[in-house]
Tab-separated table of C-alpha atoms in Angstrom:
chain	number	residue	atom	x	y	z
S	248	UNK	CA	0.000	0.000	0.000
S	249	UNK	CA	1.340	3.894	-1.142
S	250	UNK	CA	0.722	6.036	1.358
S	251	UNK	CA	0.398	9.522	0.157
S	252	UNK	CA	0.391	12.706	2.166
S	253	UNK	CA	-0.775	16.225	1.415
S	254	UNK	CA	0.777	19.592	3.052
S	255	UNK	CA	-2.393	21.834	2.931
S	256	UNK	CA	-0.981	25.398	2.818
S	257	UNK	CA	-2.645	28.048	4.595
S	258	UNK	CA	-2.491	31.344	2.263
S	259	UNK	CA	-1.112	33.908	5.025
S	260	UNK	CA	-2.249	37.149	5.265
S	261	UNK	CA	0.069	39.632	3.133
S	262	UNK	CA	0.485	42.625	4.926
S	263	UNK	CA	2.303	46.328	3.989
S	264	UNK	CA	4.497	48.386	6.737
S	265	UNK	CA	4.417	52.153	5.796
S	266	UNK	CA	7.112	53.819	8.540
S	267	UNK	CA	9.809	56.633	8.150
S	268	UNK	CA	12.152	54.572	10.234
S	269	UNK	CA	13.955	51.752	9.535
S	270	UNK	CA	13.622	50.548	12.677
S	271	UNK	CA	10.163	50.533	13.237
S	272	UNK	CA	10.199	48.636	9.418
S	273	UNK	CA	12.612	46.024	10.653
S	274	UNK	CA	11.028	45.276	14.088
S	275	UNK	CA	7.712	45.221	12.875
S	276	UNK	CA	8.757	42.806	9.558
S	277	UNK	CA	10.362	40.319	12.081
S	278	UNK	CA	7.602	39.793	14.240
S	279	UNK	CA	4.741	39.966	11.592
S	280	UNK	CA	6.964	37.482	9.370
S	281	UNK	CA	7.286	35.605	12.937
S	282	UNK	CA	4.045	34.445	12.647
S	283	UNK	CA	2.865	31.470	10.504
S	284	UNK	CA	-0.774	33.286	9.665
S	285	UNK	CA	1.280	36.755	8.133
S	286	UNK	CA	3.640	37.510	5.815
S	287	UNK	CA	5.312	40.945	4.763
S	288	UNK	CA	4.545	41.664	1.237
S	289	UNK	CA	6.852	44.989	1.280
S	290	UNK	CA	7.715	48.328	3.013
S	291	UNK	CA	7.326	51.056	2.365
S	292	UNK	CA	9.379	54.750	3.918
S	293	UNK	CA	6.522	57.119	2.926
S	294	UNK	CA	2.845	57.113	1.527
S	295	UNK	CA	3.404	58.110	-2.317
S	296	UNK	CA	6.063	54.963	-2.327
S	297	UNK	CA	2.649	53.465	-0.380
S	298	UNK	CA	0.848	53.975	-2.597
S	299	UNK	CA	2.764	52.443	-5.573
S	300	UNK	CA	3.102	49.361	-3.600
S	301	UNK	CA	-0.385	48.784	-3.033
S	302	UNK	CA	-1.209	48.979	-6.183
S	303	UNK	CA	1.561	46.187	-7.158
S	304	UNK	CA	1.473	43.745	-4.119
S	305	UNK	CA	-2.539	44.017	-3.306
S	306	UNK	CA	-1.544	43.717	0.740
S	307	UNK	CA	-4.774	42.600	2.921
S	308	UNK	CA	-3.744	44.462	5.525
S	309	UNK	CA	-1.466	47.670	6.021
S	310	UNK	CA	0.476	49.166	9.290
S	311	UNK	CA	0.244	52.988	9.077
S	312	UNK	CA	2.744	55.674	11.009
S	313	UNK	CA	1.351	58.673	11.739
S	314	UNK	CA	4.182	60.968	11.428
S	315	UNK	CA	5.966	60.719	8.094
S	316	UNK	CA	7.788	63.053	5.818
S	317	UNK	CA	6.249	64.200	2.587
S	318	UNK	CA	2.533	62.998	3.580
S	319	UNK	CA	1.472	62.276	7.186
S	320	UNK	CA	-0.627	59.180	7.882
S	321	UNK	CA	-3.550	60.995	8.613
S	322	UNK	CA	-3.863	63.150	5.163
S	323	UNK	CA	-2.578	59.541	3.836
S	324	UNK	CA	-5.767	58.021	5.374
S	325	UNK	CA	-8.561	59.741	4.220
S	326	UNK	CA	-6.985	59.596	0.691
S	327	UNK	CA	-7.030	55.889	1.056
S	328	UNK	CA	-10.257	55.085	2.527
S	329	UNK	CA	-11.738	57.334	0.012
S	330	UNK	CA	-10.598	55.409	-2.984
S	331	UNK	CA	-9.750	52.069	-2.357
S	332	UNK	CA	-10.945	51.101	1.610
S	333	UNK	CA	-8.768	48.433	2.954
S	334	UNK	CA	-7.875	47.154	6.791
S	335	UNK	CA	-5.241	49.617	8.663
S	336	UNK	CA	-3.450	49.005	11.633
S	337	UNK	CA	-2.336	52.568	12.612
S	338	UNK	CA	1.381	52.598	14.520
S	339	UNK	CA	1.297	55.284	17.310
S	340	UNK	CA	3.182	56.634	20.076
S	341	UNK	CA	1.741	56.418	23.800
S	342	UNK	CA	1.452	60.393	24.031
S	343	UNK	CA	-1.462	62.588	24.428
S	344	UNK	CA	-0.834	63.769	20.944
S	345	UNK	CA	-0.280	60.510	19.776
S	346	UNK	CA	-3.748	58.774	21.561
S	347	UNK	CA	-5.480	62.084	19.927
S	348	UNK	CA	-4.128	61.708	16.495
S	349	UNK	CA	-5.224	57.665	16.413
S	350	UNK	CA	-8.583	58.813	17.330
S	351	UNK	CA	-8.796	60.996	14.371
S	352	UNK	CA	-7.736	58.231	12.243
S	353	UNK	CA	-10.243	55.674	13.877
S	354	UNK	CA	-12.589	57.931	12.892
S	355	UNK	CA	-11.537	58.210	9.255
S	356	UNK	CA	-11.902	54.177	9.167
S	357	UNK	CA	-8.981	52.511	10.716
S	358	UNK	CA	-9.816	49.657	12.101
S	359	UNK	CA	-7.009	49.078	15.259
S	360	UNK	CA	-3.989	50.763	16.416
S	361	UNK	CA	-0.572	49.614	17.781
S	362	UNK	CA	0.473	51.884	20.438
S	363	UNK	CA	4.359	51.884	20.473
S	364	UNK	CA	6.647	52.994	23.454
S	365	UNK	CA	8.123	55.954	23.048
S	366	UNK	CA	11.150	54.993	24.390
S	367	UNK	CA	13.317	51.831	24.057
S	368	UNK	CA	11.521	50.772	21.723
S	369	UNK	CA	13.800	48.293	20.149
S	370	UNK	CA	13.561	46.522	23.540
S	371	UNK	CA	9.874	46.640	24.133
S	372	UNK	CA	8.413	46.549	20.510
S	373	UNK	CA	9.406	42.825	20.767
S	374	UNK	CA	7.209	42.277	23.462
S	375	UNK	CA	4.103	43.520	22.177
S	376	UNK	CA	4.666	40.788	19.439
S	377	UNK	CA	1.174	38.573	20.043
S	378	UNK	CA	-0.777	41.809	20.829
S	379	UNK	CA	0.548	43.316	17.110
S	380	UNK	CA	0.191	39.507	15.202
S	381	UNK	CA	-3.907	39.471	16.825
S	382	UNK	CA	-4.719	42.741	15.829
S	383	UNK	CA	-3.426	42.291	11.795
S	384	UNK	CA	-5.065	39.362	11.875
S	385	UNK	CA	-8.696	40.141	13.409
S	386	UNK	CA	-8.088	43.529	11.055
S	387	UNK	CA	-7.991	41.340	7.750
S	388	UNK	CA	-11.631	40.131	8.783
S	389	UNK	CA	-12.977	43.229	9.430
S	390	UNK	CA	-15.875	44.371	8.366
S	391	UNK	CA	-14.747	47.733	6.319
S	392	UNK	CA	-18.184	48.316	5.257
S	393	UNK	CA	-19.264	48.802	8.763
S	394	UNK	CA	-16.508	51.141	9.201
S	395	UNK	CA	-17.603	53.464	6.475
S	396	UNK	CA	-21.246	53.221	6.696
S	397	UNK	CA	-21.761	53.793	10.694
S	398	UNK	CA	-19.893	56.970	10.646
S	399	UNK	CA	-20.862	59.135	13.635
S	400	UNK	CA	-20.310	62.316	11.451
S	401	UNK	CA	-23.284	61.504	9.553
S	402	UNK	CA	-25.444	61.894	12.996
S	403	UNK	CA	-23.642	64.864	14.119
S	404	UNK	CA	-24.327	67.639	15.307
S	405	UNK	CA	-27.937	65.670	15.299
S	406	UNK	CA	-28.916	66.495	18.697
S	407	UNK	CA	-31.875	63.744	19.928
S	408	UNK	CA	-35.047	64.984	21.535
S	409	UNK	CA	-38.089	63.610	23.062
S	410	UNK	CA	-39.976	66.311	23.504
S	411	UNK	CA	-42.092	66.988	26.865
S	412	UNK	CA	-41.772	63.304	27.583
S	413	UNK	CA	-40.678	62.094	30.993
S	414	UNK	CA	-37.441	59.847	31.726
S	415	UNK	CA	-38.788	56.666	33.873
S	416	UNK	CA	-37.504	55.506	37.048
S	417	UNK	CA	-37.630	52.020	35.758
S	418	UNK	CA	-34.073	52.534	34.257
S	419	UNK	CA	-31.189	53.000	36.592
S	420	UNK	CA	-27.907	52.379	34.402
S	421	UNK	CA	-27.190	51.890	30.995
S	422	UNK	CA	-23.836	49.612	30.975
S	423	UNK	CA	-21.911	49.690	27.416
S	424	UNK	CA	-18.807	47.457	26.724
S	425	UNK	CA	-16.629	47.606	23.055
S	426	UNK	CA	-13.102	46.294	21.919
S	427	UNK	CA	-12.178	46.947	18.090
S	428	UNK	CA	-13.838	48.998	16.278
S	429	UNK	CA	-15.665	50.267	19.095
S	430	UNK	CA	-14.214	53.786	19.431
S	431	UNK	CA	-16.482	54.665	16.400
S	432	UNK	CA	-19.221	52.277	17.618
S	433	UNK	CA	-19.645	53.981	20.575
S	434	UNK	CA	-19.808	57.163	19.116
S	435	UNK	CA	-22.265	56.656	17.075
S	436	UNK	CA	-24.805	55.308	19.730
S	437	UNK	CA	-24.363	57.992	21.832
S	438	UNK	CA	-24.690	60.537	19.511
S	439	UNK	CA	-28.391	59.521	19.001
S	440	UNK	CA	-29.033	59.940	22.586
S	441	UNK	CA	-30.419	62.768	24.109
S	442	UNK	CA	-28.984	64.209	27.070
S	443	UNK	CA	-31.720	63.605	29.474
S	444	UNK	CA	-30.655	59.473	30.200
S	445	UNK	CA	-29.922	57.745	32.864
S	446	UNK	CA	-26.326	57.464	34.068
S	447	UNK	CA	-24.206	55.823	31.265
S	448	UNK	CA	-21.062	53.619	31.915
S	449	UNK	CA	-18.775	52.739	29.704
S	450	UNK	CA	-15.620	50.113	29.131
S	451	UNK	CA	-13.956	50.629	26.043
S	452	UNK	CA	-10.552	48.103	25.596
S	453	UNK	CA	-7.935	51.029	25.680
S	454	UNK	CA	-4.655	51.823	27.282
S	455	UNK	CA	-4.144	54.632	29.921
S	456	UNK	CA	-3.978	57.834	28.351
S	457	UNK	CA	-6.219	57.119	25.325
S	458	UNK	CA	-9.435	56.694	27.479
S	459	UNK	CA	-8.229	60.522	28.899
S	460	UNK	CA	-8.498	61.667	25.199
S	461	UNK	CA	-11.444	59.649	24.250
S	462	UNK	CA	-13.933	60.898	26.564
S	463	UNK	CA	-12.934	64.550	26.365
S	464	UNK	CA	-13.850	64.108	22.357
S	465	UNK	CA	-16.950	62.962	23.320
S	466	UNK	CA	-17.595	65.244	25.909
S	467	UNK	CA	-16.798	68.390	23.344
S	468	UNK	CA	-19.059	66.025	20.723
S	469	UNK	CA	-22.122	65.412	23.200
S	470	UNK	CA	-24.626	67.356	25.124
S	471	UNK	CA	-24.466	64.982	27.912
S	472	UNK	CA	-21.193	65.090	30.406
S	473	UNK	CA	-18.630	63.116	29.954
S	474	UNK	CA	-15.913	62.264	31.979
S	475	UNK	CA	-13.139	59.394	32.225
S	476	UNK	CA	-13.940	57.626	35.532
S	477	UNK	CA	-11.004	57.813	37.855
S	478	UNK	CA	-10.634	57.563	41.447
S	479	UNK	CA	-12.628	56.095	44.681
S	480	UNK	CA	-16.800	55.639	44.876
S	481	UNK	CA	-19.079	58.254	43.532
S	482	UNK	CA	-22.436	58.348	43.011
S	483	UNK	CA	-22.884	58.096	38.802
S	484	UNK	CA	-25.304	60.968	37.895
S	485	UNK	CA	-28.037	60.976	35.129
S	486	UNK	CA	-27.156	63.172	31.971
S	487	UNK	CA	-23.624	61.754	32.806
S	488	UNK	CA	-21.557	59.613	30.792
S	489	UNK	CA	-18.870	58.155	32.359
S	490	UNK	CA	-15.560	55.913	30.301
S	491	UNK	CA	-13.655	53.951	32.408
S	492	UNK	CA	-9.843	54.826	32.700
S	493	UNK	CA	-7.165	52.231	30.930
S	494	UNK	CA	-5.309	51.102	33.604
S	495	UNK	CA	-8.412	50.200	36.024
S	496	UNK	CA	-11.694	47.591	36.160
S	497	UNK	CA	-14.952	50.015	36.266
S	498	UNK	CA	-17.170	48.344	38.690
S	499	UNK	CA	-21.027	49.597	40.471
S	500	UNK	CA	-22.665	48.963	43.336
S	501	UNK	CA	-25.067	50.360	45.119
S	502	UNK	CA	-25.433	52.028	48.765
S	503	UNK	CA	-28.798	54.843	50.072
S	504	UNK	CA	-30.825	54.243	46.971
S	505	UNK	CA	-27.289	55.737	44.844
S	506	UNK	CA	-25.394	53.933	42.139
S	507	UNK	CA	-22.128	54.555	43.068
S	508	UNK	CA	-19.225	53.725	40.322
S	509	UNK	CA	-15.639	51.983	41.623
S	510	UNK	CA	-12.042	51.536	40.388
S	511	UNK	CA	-10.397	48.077	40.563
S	512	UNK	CA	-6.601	47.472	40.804
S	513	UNK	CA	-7.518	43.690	40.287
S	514	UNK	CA	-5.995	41.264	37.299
S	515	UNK	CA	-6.910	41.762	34.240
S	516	UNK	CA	-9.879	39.613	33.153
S	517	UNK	CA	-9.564	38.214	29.720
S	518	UNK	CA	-6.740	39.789	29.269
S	519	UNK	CA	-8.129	43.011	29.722
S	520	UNK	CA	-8.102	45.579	32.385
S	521	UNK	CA	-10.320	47.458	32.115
S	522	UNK	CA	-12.344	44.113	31.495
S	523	UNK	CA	-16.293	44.572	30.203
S	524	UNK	CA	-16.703	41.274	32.131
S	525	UNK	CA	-15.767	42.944	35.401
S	526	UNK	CA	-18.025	45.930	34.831
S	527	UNK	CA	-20.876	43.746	33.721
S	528	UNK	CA	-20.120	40.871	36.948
S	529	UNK	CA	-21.165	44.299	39.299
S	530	UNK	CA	-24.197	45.586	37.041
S	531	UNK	CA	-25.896	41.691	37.684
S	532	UNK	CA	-24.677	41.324	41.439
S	533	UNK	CA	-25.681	45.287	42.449
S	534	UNK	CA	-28.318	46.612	40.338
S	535	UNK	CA	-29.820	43.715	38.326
S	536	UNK	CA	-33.156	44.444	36.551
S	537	UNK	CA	-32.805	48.088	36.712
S	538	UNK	CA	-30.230	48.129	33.935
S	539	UNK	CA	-29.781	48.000	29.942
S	540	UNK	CA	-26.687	46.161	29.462
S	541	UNK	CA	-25.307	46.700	25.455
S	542	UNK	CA	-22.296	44.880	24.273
S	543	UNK	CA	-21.028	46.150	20.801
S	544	UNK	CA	-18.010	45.151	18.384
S	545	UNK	CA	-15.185	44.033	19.541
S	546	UNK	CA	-12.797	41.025	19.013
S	547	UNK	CA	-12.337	37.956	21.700
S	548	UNK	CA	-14.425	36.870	24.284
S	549	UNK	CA	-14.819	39.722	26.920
S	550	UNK	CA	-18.377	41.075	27.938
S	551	UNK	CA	-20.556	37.493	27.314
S	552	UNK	CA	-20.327	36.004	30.575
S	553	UNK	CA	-20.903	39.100	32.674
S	554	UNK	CA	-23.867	39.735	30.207
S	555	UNK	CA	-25.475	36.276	30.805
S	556	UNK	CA	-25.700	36.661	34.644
S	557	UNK	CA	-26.743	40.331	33.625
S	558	UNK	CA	-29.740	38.637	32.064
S	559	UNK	CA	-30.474	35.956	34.963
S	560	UNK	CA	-30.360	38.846	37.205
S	561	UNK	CA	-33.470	40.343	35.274
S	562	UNK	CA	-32.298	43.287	33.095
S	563	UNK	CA	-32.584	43.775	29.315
S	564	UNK	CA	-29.491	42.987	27.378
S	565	UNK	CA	-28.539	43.593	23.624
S	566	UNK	CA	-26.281	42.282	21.361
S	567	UNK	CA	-24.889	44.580	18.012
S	568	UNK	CA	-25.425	42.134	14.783
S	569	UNK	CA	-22.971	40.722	12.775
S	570	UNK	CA	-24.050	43.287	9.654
S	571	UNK	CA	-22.959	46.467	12.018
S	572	UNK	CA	-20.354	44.913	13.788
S	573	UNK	CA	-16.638	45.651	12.368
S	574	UNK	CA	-15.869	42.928	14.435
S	575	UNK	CA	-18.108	40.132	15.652
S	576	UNK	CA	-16.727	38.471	18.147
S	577	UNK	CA	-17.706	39.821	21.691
S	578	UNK	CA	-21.648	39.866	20.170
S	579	UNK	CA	-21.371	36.568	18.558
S	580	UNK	CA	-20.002	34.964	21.411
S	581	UNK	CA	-22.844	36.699	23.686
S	582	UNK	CA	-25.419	35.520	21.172
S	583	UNK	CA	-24.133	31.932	21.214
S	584	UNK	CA	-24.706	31.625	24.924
S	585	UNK	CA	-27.969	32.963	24.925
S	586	UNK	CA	-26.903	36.489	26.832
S	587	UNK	CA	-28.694	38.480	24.457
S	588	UNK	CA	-32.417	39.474	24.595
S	589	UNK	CA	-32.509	41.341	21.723
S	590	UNK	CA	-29.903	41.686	18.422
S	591	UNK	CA	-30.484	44.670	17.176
S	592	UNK	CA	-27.850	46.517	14.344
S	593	UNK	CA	-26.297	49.540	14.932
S	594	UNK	CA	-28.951	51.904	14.474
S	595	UNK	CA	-31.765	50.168	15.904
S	596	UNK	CA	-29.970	50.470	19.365
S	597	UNK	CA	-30.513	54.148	20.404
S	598	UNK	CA	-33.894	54.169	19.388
S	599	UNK	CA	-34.707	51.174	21.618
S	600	UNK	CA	-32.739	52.551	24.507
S	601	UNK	CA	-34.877	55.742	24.284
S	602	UNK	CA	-38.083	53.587	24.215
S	603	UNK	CA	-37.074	51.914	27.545
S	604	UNK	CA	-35.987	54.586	29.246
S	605	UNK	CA	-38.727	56.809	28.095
S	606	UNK	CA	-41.763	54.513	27.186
C-alpha cells in the first residue's frame, strides 16, 4: 500500500508596513513574518512609495505611522479610505498627541492601532509581538463596510429629543462594553441619545492615556457630560456619561438608593483591564433588573459572561449584529450563549434605549 500525504498550505495574510524609520520597518517585519498566519509583502518609507506598492502587491492588511515626511498618515488616510478602503493598523506613540491623532484616524476608518513605546523601543516593541500579530489578523476580517457606513459624522451635530416626555424611574444604568472597532461604535450610539438618560457607563478596551483623550472628544461632541472615571466611589449621575480609565476595572454597586461607580486594581480579566466582564459581573450582582446592558463590536471573548448573569439577574441585554459589527466576536459569542435578549444593528440600538428609558 502507497501512502500519500498532502501539506495543505494556509495562504497567510500579506500585509504592507508604511514607517519613516527603519527601525520601526525592521522590528515590525520580524515579528509579523514571525508568525505562521502573516507575511510581509513589502515596506514602504513614505505614503506616495505606499501607494505604488499597493497597487503592485494588493496587501490585505497595512500598518500605518502617523508621522511621516512628505505625507502624514492621517492626510494619507482619508486619501485611502476614500478610494480604495482596505484594513489599517495605525502605529502610534503612547502620548497625548499621539492617543489624539489615532482617534482621528479611527474615525476616518482605521480599524485598530498599535500603540508603540516611546522609548526603548527596540527593547519593548518585541514584546508587544502577540498583541501586534492578533490585531493584523482580526483587522484582515474586518468588516470595512461597517466602518464606512456607521460613521458618527453623519449623525452629528444631530442632537436627539423627546420632547415633553418624561425619563422613567424604571431605568437605573445603561452599561456599554466595546473592543475593536468600538471607538467609532460607541460614538455613534451615543450621539443619538439625548442628554436627558440615565447614568451611562462605559468600558472601552484602551490603554491609559487614550481613554483621557477619548472621553474629552466625546464630551466636546455630546450634550451629555462626559468624563473618564477615575478615582474612589461616587455616586454616577443621570445626563452623565462616564468611560472607564485604561489602567483600572470600572465596577457599580449600590449604597442609600445611589449607584455609586468603583475603580479596581484587580488582574486583568480576559486579558483586559479594564475588562467589560468585570463591569458587567457588578451591574448583575448590584443593580440587576434596573439596567440596559449593550455589548457592541469588539474582538475575543470579553463582555458574554458578565452579560449572561446580567440577564439571569433580570435586566434587558442587547447584542450589536454581525451586519454592524466591524468585528463580531464579543456579540457573537454573547449571542451563542444565549446572553442576548434582543440583536439589534447599529442603528436600531438608540432608538430602543430611548423607548425603555422613556416609554
Amino acid at each position: 500500500m502507497i501512502l500519500i500525504s498532502f501539506e495543505v498550505k494556509v495562504k497567510k495574510i500579506t500585509v504592507l508596513i508604511v514607517d519613516d524609520s527603519a527601525l520601526i520597518r525592521n522590528l515590525l517585519s520580524e515579528i509579523i513574518n514571525g508568525s505562521e498566519f502573516l507575511e510581509v509583502v513589502g515596506t514602504s518609507a513614505d505614503p506616495y512609495d505606499a501607494r505604488e506598492k499597493i497597487k503592485q502587491l494588493n496587501p490585505d492588511v497595512l500598518t500605518l505611522d502617523v508621522e511621516m515626511p512628505r505625507m502624514d498618515g492621517i492626510t494619507f488616510l482619508k486619501n485611502l479610505m476614500r478610494l480604495r478602503p482596505m484594513p489599517v493598523v495605525m502605529i502610534s506613540t503612547l502620548t497625548d498627541k499621539g492617543s489624539n491623532v489615532t482617534l482621528q484616524a479611527l474615525e476616518l476608518g482605521a480599524v485598530d492601532y498599535i500603540a508603540k513605546p516611546k522609548i526603548s523601543v527596540a527593547e519593548e516593541l518585541p514584546a508587544l509581538a502577540s498583541d501586534i500579530v492578533t490585531k493584523i489578523r482580526i483587522a484582515a476580517k474586518a468588516n470595512i463596510t461597517a466602518l464606512t457606513e456607521n460613521k458618527p459624522n453623519n449623525v452629528v451635530p444631530f442632537k436627539p429629543s423627546v420632547g415633553k416626555k418624561t425619563l422613567k424611574d424604571e431605568i437605573g444604568l445603561i452599561a456599554i462594553g466595546a473592543s475593536t472597532g468600538g471607538v467609532e461604535a460607541t460614538k455613534y450610539l451615543l450621539a443619538e441619545l439625548p442628554k436627558e438618560m440615565p447614568p451611562i457607563v462605559i468600558v472601552q478596551h484602551m490603554p491609559a492615556g487614550f481613554t483621557t483623550s477619548y472621553a474629552s472628544r466625546l464630551n466636546n461632541l455630546l450634550e451629555a457630560d462626559v468624563s473618564e472615571f477615575i478615582g474612589a466611589d461616587r455616586a454616577l449621575l443621570p445626563n452623565h456619561i462616564y468611560v472607564a480609565n485604561g489602567n483600572q476595572h470600572l465596577a457599580v454597586r449600590t449604597s442609600g438608593g445611589r449607584i455609586l461607580g468603583h475603580c479596581e486594581d484587580s488582574e486583568p480579566v480576559n486579558r483586559h483591564r479594564p475588562a467589560v466582564d468585570v463591569l458587567f459581573d457588578s451591574v448583575a450582582e448590584s443593580i440587576q433588573g434596573r439596567t440596559i446592558a449593550v455589548l457592541l463590536t469588539g474582538m475575543g471573548v470579553d463582555g458574554a459572561a458578565g452579560m449572561e448573569k446580567v440577564k439571569a439577574s433580570g435586566a434587558v441585554t442587547i447584542a450589536q449584529d454581525e451586519a454592524s459589527s466591524v468585528v463580531w466576536g464579543m456579540p457573537r459569542v454573547a449571542i451563542e450563549q444565549g446572553a442576548a435578549n434582543y440583536v439589534l444593528p447599529l442603528n436600531k440600538i438608540a432608538p430602543f434605549l430611548i423607548e425603555r428609558c422613556y416609554g
